[in-house]
Short mmCIF file of N, CA and C in Angstrom, two decimals:
data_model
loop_
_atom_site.label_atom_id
_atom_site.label_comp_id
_atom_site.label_asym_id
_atom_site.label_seq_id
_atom_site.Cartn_x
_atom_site.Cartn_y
_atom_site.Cartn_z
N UNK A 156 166.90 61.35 121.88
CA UNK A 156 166.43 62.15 120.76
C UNK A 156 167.35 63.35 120.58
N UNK A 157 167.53 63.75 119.29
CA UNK A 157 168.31 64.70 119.26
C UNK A 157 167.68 65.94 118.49
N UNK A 158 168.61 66.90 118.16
CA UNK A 158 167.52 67.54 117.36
C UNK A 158 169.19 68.67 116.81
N UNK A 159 168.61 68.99 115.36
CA UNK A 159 169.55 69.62 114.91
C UNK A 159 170.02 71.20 115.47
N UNK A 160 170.95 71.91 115.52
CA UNK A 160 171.44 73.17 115.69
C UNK A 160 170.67 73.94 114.77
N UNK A 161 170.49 75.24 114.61
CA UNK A 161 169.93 76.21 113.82
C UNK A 161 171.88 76.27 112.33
N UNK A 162 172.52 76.36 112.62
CA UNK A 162 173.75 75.59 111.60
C UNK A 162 173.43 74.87 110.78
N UNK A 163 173.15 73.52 111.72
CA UNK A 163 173.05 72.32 111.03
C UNK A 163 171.69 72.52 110.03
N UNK A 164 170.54 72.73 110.33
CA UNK A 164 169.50 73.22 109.86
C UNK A 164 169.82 74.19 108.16
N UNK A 165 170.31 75.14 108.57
CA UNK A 165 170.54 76.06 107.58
C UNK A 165 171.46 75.15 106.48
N UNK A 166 172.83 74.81 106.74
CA UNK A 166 173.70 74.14 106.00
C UNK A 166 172.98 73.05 105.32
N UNK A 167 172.46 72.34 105.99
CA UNK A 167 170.93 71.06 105.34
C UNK A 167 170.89 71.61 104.32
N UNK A 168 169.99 72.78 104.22
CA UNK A 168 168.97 73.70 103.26
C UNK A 168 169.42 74.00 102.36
N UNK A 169 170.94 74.30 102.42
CA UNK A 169 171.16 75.32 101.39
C UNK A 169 172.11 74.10 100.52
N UNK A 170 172.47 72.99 101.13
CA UNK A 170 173.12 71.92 100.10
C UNK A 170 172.01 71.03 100.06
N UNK A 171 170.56 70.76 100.24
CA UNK A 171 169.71 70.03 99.25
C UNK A 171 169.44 70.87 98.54
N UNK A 172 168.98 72.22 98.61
CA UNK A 172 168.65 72.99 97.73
C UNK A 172 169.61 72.74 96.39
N UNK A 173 171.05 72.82 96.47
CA UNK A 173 171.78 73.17 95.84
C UNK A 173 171.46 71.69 94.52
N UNK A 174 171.57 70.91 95.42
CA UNK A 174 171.93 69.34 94.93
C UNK A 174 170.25 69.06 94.33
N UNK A 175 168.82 69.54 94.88
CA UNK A 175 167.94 69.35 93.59
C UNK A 175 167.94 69.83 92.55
N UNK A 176 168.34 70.64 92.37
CA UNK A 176 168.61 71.92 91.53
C UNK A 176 169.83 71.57 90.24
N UNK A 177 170.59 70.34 91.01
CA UNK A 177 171.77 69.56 90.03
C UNK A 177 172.63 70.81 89.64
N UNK A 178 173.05 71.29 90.48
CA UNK A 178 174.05 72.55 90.33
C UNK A 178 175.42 71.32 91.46
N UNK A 179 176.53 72.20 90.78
CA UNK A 179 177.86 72.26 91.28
C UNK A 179 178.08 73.54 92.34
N UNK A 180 178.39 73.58 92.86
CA UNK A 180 179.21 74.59 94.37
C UNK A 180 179.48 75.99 92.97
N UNK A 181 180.63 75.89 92.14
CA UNK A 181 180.91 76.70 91.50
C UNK A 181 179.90 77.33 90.65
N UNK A 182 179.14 76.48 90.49
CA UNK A 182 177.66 77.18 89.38
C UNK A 182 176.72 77.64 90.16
N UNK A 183 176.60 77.42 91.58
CA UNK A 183 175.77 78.14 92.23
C UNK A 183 176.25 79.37 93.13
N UNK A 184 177.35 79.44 93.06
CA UNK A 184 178.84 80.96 93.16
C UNK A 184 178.04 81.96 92.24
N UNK A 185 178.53 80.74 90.87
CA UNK A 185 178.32 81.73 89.39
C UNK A 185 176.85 82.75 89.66
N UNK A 186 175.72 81.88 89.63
CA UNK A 186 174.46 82.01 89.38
C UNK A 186 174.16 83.10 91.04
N UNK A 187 174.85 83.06 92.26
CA UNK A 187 174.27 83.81 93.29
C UNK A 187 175.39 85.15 93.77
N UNK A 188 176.04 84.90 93.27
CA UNK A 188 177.34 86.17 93.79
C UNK A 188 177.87 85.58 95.06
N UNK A 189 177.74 84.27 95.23
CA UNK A 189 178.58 84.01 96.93
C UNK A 189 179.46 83.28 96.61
N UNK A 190 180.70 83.70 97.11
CA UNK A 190 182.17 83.20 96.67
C UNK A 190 182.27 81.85 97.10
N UNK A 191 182.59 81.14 96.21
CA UNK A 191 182.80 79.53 96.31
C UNK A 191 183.28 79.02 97.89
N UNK A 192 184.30 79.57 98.25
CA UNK A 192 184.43 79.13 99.43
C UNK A 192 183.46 79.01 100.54
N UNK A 193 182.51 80.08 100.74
CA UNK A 193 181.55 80.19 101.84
C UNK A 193 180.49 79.07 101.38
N UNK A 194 180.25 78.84 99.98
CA UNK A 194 179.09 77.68 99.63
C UNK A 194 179.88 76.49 100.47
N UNK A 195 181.36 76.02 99.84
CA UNK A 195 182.09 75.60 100.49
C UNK A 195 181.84 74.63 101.69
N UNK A 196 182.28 75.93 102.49
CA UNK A 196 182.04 75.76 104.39
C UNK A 196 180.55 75.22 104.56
N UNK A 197 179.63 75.69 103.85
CA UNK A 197 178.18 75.28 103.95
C UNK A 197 177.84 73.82 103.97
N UNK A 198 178.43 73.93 102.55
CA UNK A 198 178.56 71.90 102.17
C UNK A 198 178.87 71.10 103.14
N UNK A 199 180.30 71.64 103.81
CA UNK A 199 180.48 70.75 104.93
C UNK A 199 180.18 71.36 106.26
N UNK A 200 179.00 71.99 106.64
CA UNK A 200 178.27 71.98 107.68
C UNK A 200 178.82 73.33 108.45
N UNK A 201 180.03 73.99 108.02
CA UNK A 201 180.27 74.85 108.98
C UNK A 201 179.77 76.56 108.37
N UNK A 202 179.44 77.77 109.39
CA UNK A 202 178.85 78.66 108.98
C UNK A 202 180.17 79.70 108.87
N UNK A 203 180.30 79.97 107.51
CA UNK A 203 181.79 81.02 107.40
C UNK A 203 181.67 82.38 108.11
N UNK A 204 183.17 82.27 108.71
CA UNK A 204 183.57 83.40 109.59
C UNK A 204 183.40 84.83 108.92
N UNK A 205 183.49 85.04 107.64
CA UNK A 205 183.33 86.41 106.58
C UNK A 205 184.90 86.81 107.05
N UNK A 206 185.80 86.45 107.49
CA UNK A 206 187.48 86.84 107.73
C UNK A 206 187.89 86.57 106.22
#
């Protein structure tokens, strides 16, 4: 049995969220003030460094 990271968990959340919602990465930048890249890193599971 496995069980997800608190990462993995969060990153989940915030790309189904994104994807019921039928938003693009860049329209949900637009619409939240978080720079495309950090949605980005999210999408693919990793939590951005803020460097």
């Amino acid at each position: 049995m496995s069980t997800k990271s608190d990462t993995e968990i969060l990153c989940d959340n915030v790309r189904r969220r994104r994807t019921e919602m039928w938003m693009s990465v860049a329209e949900l930048a637009r619409q939240s003030g978080v720079p495309v890249k950090m949605l980005m890193d999210l999408d693919s599971g990793a939590i951005p460094s803020g460097k």
